[in-house]
Short mmCIF file of C-alpha atoms in Angstrom, two decimals:
data_model
loop_
_atom_site.label_atom_id
_atom_site.label_comp_id
_atom_site.label_asym_id
_atom_site.label_seq_id
_atom_site.Cartn_x
_atom_site.Cartn_y
_atom_site.Cartn_z
CA MET S 294 -8.44 9.15 -14.17
CA GLN S 295 -8.95 11.08 -17.37
CA THR S 296 -6.73 9.03 -19.66
CA ASP S 297 -7.41 7.79 -23.17
CA HIS S 298 -7.87 4.19 -22.12
CA GLU S 299 -9.31 2.63 -19.02
CA VAL S 300 -7.17 1.29 -16.18
CA ALA S 301 -9.04 -1.33 -14.14
CA VAL S 302 -7.96 -3.25 -11.05
CA LEU S 303 -9.10 -6.85 -10.59
CA ARG S 304 -8.99 -8.23 -7.07
CA TYR S 305 -8.41 -11.94 -7.60
CA GLY S 306 -10.11 -13.97 -4.88
CA HIS S 307 -11.85 -12.85 -1.71
CA ARG S 308 -12.76 -14.55 1.55
CA PRO S 309 -15.70 -12.74 3.15
CA GLY S 310 -14.95 -11.61 6.68
CA ARG S 311 -11.29 -12.46 6.64
CA ASP S 312 -10.41 -10.41 3.54
CA ASP S 313 -12.96 -7.60 3.84
CA ARG S 314 -10.53 -4.98 5.00
CA MET S 315 -7.76 -5.88 2.54
CA THR S 316 -10.16 -5.96 -0.41
CA THR S 317 -11.62 -2.62 0.68
CA HIS S 318 -8.13 -1.14 0.82
CA VAL S 319 -7.36 -2.52 -2.65
CA GLY S 320 -10.48 -0.79 -3.98
CA LEU S 321 -9.88 2.52 -2.20
CA THR S 322 -6.24 2.55 -3.27
CA ALA S 323 -7.28 1.89 -6.87
CA ARG S 324 -9.70 4.83 -6.67
CA ALA S 325 -7.38 7.27 -4.89
CA LEU S 326 -4.39 6.54 -7.10
CA GLY S 327 -5.97 6.94 -10.51
CA ALA S 328 -7.57 3.70 -11.64
CA ASP S 329 -11.04 3.99 -13.23
CA ARG S 330 -12.66 0.83 -11.97
CA ALA S 331 -12.30 -1.95 -9.42
CA ILE S 332 -13.58 -5.45 -10.16
CA PHE S 333 -14.20 -7.59 -7.08
CA PRO S 334 -15.28 -11.23 -6.79
CA ASP S 335 -19.04 -11.40 -6.37
CA ASN S 336 -18.77 -12.40 -2.71
CA ALA S 337 -17.02 -9.13 -1.83
CA THR S 338 -20.26 -7.25 -1.24
CA GLN S 339 -19.21 -5.41 1.89
CA PRO S 340 -15.98 -4.00 0.40
CA ALA S 341 -17.89 -2.97 -2.73
CA GLU S 342 -20.39 -1.11 -0.59
CA THR S 343 -17.67 0.73 1.32
CA VAL S 344 -15.82 1.79 -1.83
CA ARG S 345 -19.04 3.01 -3.45
CA ASP S 346 -19.91 4.93 -0.31
CA ILE S 347 -16.51 6.65 -0.27
CA THR S 348 -16.88 7.46 -3.99
CA GLY S 349 -20.30 8.98 -3.30
CA ARG S 350 -18.94 11.21 -0.58
CA PHE S 351 -15.47 12.07 -1.87
CA GLY S 352 -16.13 11.98 -5.61
CA GLY S 353 -15.44 10.09 -8.78
CA PRO S 354 -15.69 8.98 -11.43
CA PHE S 355 -14.91 5.49 -10.12
CA ALA S 356 -16.83 2.27 -10.65
CA VAL S 357 -16.96 -0.90 -8.56
CA GLU S 358 -18.20 -4.12 -10.09
CA LEU S 359 -18.92 -7.51 -8.56
CA ARG S 360 -18.18 -10.28 -11.05
CA GLU S 361 -18.33 -14.03 -10.80
CA ASP S 362 -15.70 -15.37 -13.16
CA GLN S 363 -12.31 -13.87 -12.44
CA SER S 364 -10.52 -16.17 -14.89
CA ALA S 365 -12.75 -15.20 -17.81
CA ILE S 366 -12.23 -11.49 -17.17
CA VAL S 367 -8.48 -11.98 -17.50
CA ARG S 368 -8.74 -14.33 -20.48
CA ASP S 369 -11.17 -12.11 -22.39
CA TRP S 370 -9.56 -8.78 -21.57
CA GLU S 371 -9.08 -6.72 -24.71
CA GLY S 372 -5.94 -4.90 -23.80
CA THR S 373 -2.90 -5.33 -21.61
CA VAL S 374 -2.95 -7.56 -18.52
CA VAL S 375 -0.54 -6.82 -15.69
CA HIS S 376 -0.24 -9.30 -12.83
CA LEU S 377 1.40 -7.98 -9.68
CA THR S 378 3.43 -10.74 -8.05
CA MET S 379 6.66 -10.93 -6.04
CA TYR S 380 7.92 -13.46 -8.60
CA GLY S 381 7.65 -11.06 -11.54
CA LEU S 382 10.06 -8.72 -13.30
CA PRO S 383 11.16 -5.58 -11.41
CA VAL S 384 8.63 -2.74 -11.74
CA GLN S 385 11.43 -0.27 -12.46
CA ASP S 386 12.41 -2.33 -15.53
CA VAL S 387 8.96 -2.78 -17.08
CA GLU S 388 6.98 0.30 -16.03
CA GLY S 389 7.93 2.14 -19.22
CA ASP S 390 6.59 -0.67 -21.40
CA VAL S 391 3.34 -0.82 -19.45
CA ARG S 392 2.95 2.95 -19.61
CA GLU S 393 3.42 2.86 -23.36
CA ALA S 394 0.85 0.08 -23.68
CA SER S 395 -1.57 2.09 -21.56
CA THR S 396 -1.56 4.89 -24.14
CA GLU S 397 -2.79 2.44 -26.75
CA GLU S 398 -5.27 0.15 -25.01
CA PRO S 399 -7.03 -0.56 -21.70
CA VAL S 400 -4.95 -2.01 -18.87
CA LEU S 401 -6.14 -4.61 -16.37
CA ILE S 402 -4.06 -4.84 -13.19
CA VAL S 403 -4.57 -8.13 -11.38
CA VAL S 404 -3.96 -8.16 -7.63
CA GLY S 405 -3.95 -11.57 -5.98
CA GLY S 406 -5.68 -12.27 -2.73
CA GLU S 407 -5.84 -15.99 -2.31
CA LYS S 408 -3.62 -18.23 -4.39
CA VAL S 409 -3.96 -17.39 -8.06
CA PRO S 410 -4.14 -20.10 -10.74
CA TRP S 411 -1.02 -20.93 -12.66
CA ASP S 412 -2.68 -19.86 -15.91
CA LEU S 413 -2.62 -16.27 -14.73
CA TYR S 414 1.16 -16.14 -15.03
CA GLU S 415 0.84 -17.31 -18.64
CA GLU S 416 -2.07 -15.09 -19.57
CA ALA S 417 -0.58 -11.89 -18.15
CA ASP S 418 1.33 -9.72 -20.60
CA PHE S 419 3.45 -8.56 -17.69
CA ASN S 420 4.16 -10.30 -14.38
CA VAL S 421 5.48 -7.43 -12.30
CA GLY S 422 7.17 -7.41 -8.91
CA VAL S 423 7.26 -4.32 -6.71
CA THR S 424 10.40 -5.76 -5.15
CA ASN S 425 10.79 -9.54 -5.05
CA GLN S 426 10.02 -9.47 -1.34
CA PRO S 427 6.84 -10.56 0.41
CA HIS S 428 4.90 -7.57 1.63
CA SER S 429 1.40 -6.35 0.76
CA GLU S 430 -0.78 -6.38 -2.33
CA VAL S 431 -2.04 -2.94 -1.32
CA ALA S 432 1.50 -1.55 -1.16
CA GLY S 433 2.40 -3.15 -4.49
CA LEU S 434 -0.68 -1.73 -6.17
CA ALA S 435 -0.01 1.73 -4.76
CA VAL S 436 3.58 1.92 -5.97
CA PHE S 437 2.63 0.44 -9.35
CA LEU S 438 -0.14 2.99 -9.96
CA ASP S 439 2.00 5.92 -8.82
CA ARG S 440 4.68 4.85 -11.29
CA LEU S 441 2.27 4.01 -14.12
CA PHE S 442 0.72 7.48 -13.92
CA ASP S 443 4.07 9.11 -13.16
CA GLY S 444 2.61 10.94 -10.18
CA GLU S 445 -0.08 12.70 -12.23
CA GLU S 446 -2.76 10.83 -10.29
CA LEU S 447 -1.88 12.92 -7.25
CA ASP S 448 -3.24 16.03 -8.96
CA GLN S 449 -6.49 14.57 -10.28
CA GLU S 450 -9.74 16.40 -9.66
CA TRP S 451 -12.81 14.71 -8.24
CA GLU S 452 -16.32 15.16 -9.58
CA GLY S 453 -19.56 15.04 -7.63
CA ALA S 454 -17.93 15.05 -4.19
CA GLU S 455 -20.02 15.96 -1.18
CA ARG S 456 -16.94 16.96 0.73
CA ASP S 457 -13.42 18.07 0.09
CA VAL S 458 -10.33 17.83 2.27
CA ILE S 459 -8.20 20.97 2.16
CA PRO S 460 -4.49 20.14 2.66
CA LYS S 461 -3.07 21.63 5.85
CA ALA S 462 0.38 21.75 7.43
CA THR S 463 -1.21 21.08 10.82
CA GLY S 464 -4.69 19.90 11.73
CA LYS S 465 -7.70 19.10 9.58
CA LYS S 466 -9.90 21.03 7.26
CA VAL S 467 -12.88 19.44 5.53
CA VAL S 468 -15.42 21.48 3.59
CA ASP S 469 -18.71 20.44 2.04
CA VAL S 470 -19.33 21.18 -1.63
CA ALA S 471 -20.92 24.49 -0.72
CA GLY S 472 -17.61 25.48 0.82
CA ASP S 473 -18.76 25.39 4.42
CA ASP S 474 -16.35 24.15 7.02
CA VAL S 475 -17.52 20.81 8.37
CA ASN S 476 -14.68 20.34 10.82
CA ARG S 477 -15.33 19.17 14.33
CA PRO S 478 -13.30 20.00 17.42
CA ALA S 479 -10.09 18.12 18.04
CA GLY S 480 -10.65 14.59 19.20
CA ALA S 481 -14.16 14.36 17.78
CA GLU S 482 -15.19 12.06 14.98
CA ASP S 483 -14.49 13.55 11.58
CA GLY S 484 -17.97 12.60 10.49
CA GLY S 485 -16.53 10.25 7.93
CA GLY S 486 -18.27 7.21 9.35
CA ASP S 487 -15.98 4.39 8.32
CA VAL S 488 -13.06 6.70 7.69
CA SER S 489 -10.81 7.04 10.68
CA GLU S 490 -9.04 10.27 11.54
CA ASP S 491 -5.85 9.24 9.84
CA GLY S 492 -7.75 8.89 6.61
CA THR S 493 -7.76 5.14 6.40
CA ALA S 494 -10.90 3.15 5.86
CA GLU S 495 -12.02 0.85 8.63
CA MET I 300 18.47 0.51 3.78
CA GLN I 301 22.10 1.61 3.79
CA THR I 302 21.61 5.32 4.28
CA ASP I 303 23.45 7.71 6.58
CA HIS I 304 20.56 8.09 8.98
CA GLU I 305 17.89 5.68 10.13
CA VAL I 306 14.36 5.68 8.74
CA ALA I 307 11.89 4.11 11.18
CA VAL I 308 8.17 3.48 10.82
CA LEU I 309 5.93 3.80 13.86
CA ARG I 310 2.59 2.05 13.71
CA TYR I 311 0.35 4.16 15.92
CA GLY I 312 -2.25 2.02 17.67
CA HIS I 313 -3.14 -1.63 17.21
CA ARG I 314 -6.18 -3.74 18.03
CA PRO I 315 -5.11 -7.39 18.42
CA GLY I 316 -7.06 -9.66 16.12
CA ARG I 317 -8.80 -6.97 14.16
CA ASP I 318 -5.66 -5.12 13.06
CA ASP I 319 -3.21 -8.03 12.87
CA ARG I 320 -3.11 -8.21 9.12
CA MET I 321 -2.93 -4.45 8.52
CA THR I 322 -0.16 -4.00 11.08
CA THR I 323 1.72 -6.93 9.55
CA HIS I 324 1.42 -5.34 6.12
CA VAL I 325 2.66 -2.01 7.51
CA GLY I 326 5.73 -3.80 8.89
CA LEU I 327 6.43 -5.85 5.76
CA THR I 328 5.98 -2.80 3.54
CA ALA I 329 8.38 -0.82 5.73
CA ARG I 330 10.95 -3.62 5.38
CA ALA I 331 10.49 -4.25 1.65
CA LEU I 332 10.57 -0.57 0.71
CA GLY I 333 13.68 0.53 2.50
CA ALA I 334 12.92 1.48 6.11
CA ASP I 335 15.35 0.21 8.74
CA ARG I 336 13.00 -0.47 11.60
CA ALA I 337 9.34 -0.89 12.49
CA ILE I 338 8.03 0.10 15.89
CA PHE I 339 4.73 -1.54 16.87
CA PRO I 340 2.55 -1.06 19.94
CA ASP I 341 3.41 -3.69 22.53
CA ASN I 342 0.15 -5.58 21.97
CA ALA I 343 1.08 -6.29 18.33
CA THR I 344 2.96 -9.47 19.17
CA GLN I 345 1.64 -11.57 16.29
CA PRO I 346 2.49 -9.02 13.55
CA ALA I 347 5.94 -8.56 15.08
CA GLU I 348 6.51 -12.31 14.96
CA THR I 349 5.48 -12.51 11.30
CA VAL I 350 7.71 -9.63 10.22
CA ARG I 351 10.67 -11.08 12.11
CA ASP I 352 10.04 -14.46 10.52
CA ILE I 353 10.00 -12.96 7.01
CA THR I 354 13.19 -11.04 7.82
CA GLY I 355 14.84 -14.26 8.95
CA ARG I 356 13.95 -16.04 5.74
CA PHE I 357 14.22 -13.25 3.16
CA GLY I 358 16.99 -11.17 4.74
CA GLY I 359 17.72 -7.91 6.47
CA PRO I 360 18.89 -5.85 8.10
CA PHE I 361 15.48 -4.92 9.52
CA ALA I 362 14.43 -4.59 13.14
CA VAL I 363 11.00 -4.86 14.74
CA GLU I 364 10.38 -3.42 18.17
CA LEU I 365 7.39 -3.61 20.48
CA ARG I 366 7.06 -0.44 22.54
CA GLU I 367 4.54 0.72 25.06
CA ASP I 368 4.41 4.48 24.82
CA GLN I 369 3.73 5.61 21.26
CA SER I 370 3.35 9.26 22.28
CA ALA I 371 6.73 9.39 24.00
CA ILE I 372 8.49 7.92 21.00
CA VAL I 373 7.17 10.75 18.84
CA ARG I 374 7.80 13.44 21.45
CA ASP I 375 11.36 12.30 22.19
CA TRP I 376 12.41 11.51 18.61
CA GLU I 377 15.74 13.14 17.84
CA GLY I 378 15.23 13.89 14.19
CA THR I 379 12.41 14.55 11.76
CA VAL I 380 8.88 13.31 12.41
CA VAL I 381 6.59 12.68 9.42
CA HIS I 382 2.93 11.91 10.05
CA LEU I 383 1.06 10.35 7.14
CA THR I 384 -2.52 11.63 7.08
CA MET I 385 -5.09 12.43 4.43
CA TYR I 386 -5.40 15.91 5.97
CA GLY I 387 -1.74 16.78 5.39
CA LEU I 388 0.18 18.59 2.70
CA PRO I 389 0.55 16.87 -0.70
CA VAL I 390 3.44 14.38 -0.74
CA GLN I 391 4.59 15.73 -4.09
CA ASP I 392 5.04 19.19 -2.52
CA VAL I 393 6.98 18.16 0.59
CA GLU I 394 8.90 15.03 -0.39
CA GLY I 395 11.95 17.09 -1.37
CA ASP I 396 12.10 18.73 2.05
CA VAL I 397 11.75 15.41 3.84
CA ARG I 398 14.41 13.83 1.64
CA GLU I 399 16.78 16.66 2.46
CA ALA I 400 16.06 16.29 6.17
CA SER I 401 16.70 12.54 5.89
CA THR I 402 20.28 13.21 4.76
CA GLU I 403 20.90 15.09 7.99
CA GLU I 404 19.08 13.21 10.70
CA PRO I 405 16.92 10.16 11.47
CA VAL I 406 13.35 10.15 10.18
CA LEU I 407 10.36 8.71 12.01
CA ILE I 408 7.32 8.00 9.81
CA VAL I 409 4.12 7.71 11.83
CA VAL I 410 1.33 5.61 10.36
CA GLY I 411 -1.98 5.79 12.15
CA GLY I 412 -4.10 2.80 12.83
CA GLU I 413 -6.73 3.82 15.33
CA LYS I 414 -7.48 7.46 15.90
CA VAL I 415 -4.31 9.37 16.62
CA PRO I 416 -4.15 12.08 19.32
CA TRP I 417 -4.42 15.68 18.27
CA ASP I 418 -0.93 16.38 19.64
CA LEU I 419 0.54 14.26 16.87
CA TYR I 420 -0.42 16.85 14.27
CA GLU I 421 1.40 19.48 16.30
CA GLU I 422 4.45 17.39 17.08
CA ALA I 423 5.04 16.22 13.53
CA ASP I 424 7.48 18.24 11.47
CA PHE I 425 5.50 17.23 8.41
CA ASN I 426 1.88 16.13 8.13
CA VAL I 427 1.85 14.52 4.71
CA GLY I 428 -1.03 13.33 2.55
CA VAL I 429 -0.58 10.76 -0.20
CA THR I 430 -3.65 12.29 -1.84
CA ASN I 431 -6.27 13.92 0.39
CA GLN I 432 -8.53 10.92 -0.20
CA PRO I 433 -9.36 8.11 2.21
CA HIS I 434 -7.63 4.91 1.17
CA SER I 435 -5.08 2.78 3.03
CA GLU I 436 -2.26 3.47 5.45
CA VAL I 437 -0.30 0.68 3.73
CA ALA I 438 -0.69 2.32 0.32
CA GLY I 439 0.25 5.72 1.72
CA LEU I 440 3.37 4.32 3.40
CA ALA I 441 4.39 2.50 0.21
CA VAL I 442 4.15 5.55 -2.04
CA PHE I 443 5.84 7.74 0.57
CA LEU I 444 8.83 5.39 0.97
CA ASP I 445 9.21 4.92 -2.79
CA ARG I 446 9.33 8.70 -3.21
CA LEU I 447 11.53 9.34 -0.18
CA PHE I 448 14.15 6.90 -1.47
CA ASP I 449 13.56 7.93 -5.09
CA GLY I 450 13.19 4.30 -6.16
CA GLU I 451 16.63 3.27 -4.88
CA GLU I 452 15.00 0.96 -2.34
CA LEU I 453 13.95 -1.30 -5.22
CA ASP I 454 17.58 -2.19 -5.86
CA GLN I 455 18.62 -2.85 -2.27
CA GLU I 456 20.48 -6.04 -1.42
CA TRP I 457 19.43 -8.31 1.39
CA GLU I 458 21.83 -9.85 3.91
CA GLY I 459 21.48 -13.18 5.65
CA ALA I 460 18.57 -14.44 3.53
CA GLU I 461 17.79 -18.13 3.50
CA ARG I 462 16.07 -17.80 0.15
CA ASP I 463 16.06 -15.52 -2.83
CA VAL I 464 13.36 -14.90 -5.42
CA ILE I 465 14.75 -14.64 -8.95
CA PRO I 466 12.62 -12.27 -11.10
CA LYS I 467 10.92 -14.06 -13.98
CA ALA I 468 8.75 -12.91 -16.89
CA THR I 469 6.51 -15.96 -16.31
CA GLY I 470 6.29 -18.35 -13.38
CA LYS I 471 8.29 -18.54 -10.17
CA LYS I 472 11.85 -19.15 -9.27
CA VAL I 473 13.01 -19.31 -5.67
CA VAL I 474 16.52 -20.42 -4.72
CA ASP I 475 18.01 -21.12 -1.32
CA VAL I 476 21.20 -19.33 -0.33
CA ALA I 477 23.26 -22.19 -1.69
CA GLY I 478 21.71 -21.46 -5.07
CA ASP I 479 19.59 -24.62 -5.25
CA ASP I 480 16.19 -24.32 -6.86
CA VAL I 481 13.51 -24.71 -4.21
CA ASN I 482 10.60 -24.32 -6.58
CA ARG I 483 7.63 -26.60 -6.36
CA PRO I 484 5.34 -27.67 -9.18
CA ALA I 485 2.66 -25.28 -10.34
CA GLY I 486 -0.22 -25.08 -7.91
CA ALA I 487 1.77 -26.33 -4.96
CA GLU I 488 2.52 -24.30 -1.88
CA ASP I 489 5.60 -22.19 -2.32
CA GLY I 490 6.89 -23.36 1.04
CA GLY I 491 6.66 -19.85 2.36
CA GLY I 492 4.26 -20.69 5.13
CA ASP I 493 2.41 -17.47 5.71
CA VAL I 494 3.40 -16.06 2.34
CA SER I 495 0.78 -16.71 -0.29
CA GLU I 496 1.74 -17.41 -3.89
CA ASP I 497 1.19 -13.84 -4.93
CA GLY I 498 3.79 -12.78 -2.45
CA THR I 499 1.51 -11.23 0.10
CA ALA I 500 1.60 -12.11 3.74
CA GLU I 501 -1.43 -13.73 5.25
#
């Protein structure tokens, strides 16, 4: 989003095949809810491709990077590191501090997939729990971003989109950048390829 | 959560195997973020088992039901029906109306998995988009619940838990109901079975 300092999301760990859909959802959630960049492990090629494809069609700016050394990215990050974990401090108690930090320097949000190394808890400036209950890294990331940006991410504008969804009380309306209606009849594919009709990525 | 009227989450459609993890995350997110009940398609037996297991260990009240006819549940719902879809009206514009409705009658939140029937758009009282971008049904549900409950779900208390996570700035602290520390050394399994160390369900 257009903020003074970058907000990046690091997906820590990825098992090809098994984690493809979760890692894709982490990336798409990061994009949709205001982060500037997703950093995936270098074996997450398929999720990276999907997120780039969605960015190409629905707009940006949003970057996806494949990187080898997750630990070094955290260790060398010049800014604030937030680790989302059910063992951390309540998001409602620390979100103000993180928001303040985000006005001064870049923020890296680390979202675990597989087990994360113990060092991560030490290296993070904030270990943050969106509840202390087991649920979903995608859900935790979503609530954290919505709170970090105080809802402003919901009004962001997208650049370079090929298509635009027009909000409707009932039904679907999708236009291409020229403003033409690209809707199909009810029950047909929405033309989104890997985007299902409810708007989720496959 | 302890509200006057029930909030239930209906997972619409499920493909065993392929959707197990997403449906599980929908259920765990519903539980963690204040819904009272998850309703899964009757072929989602494995996700139902996982969510019930987590509820048994981390507390309730939270119910999981397997039901055959998704369409009938929506059609016959005595209360407000909310359908989360990227084609809907912006959550920030309609959340107040849904919150008001939730003080007067039960709310059913429908979360699509596979393609949902066209009728659903007509039968829903609110078609709601958490952004009009493609991302994740889990992320959309999480933001919607956090806004519906205005953050109060983060402070809810859990009944009948076998274990309790104590928020920490660094590291992990898990106690059993008797208050004994059940932590393991760094790097060891947290004993949570299908809960990974970052708190997400496998």
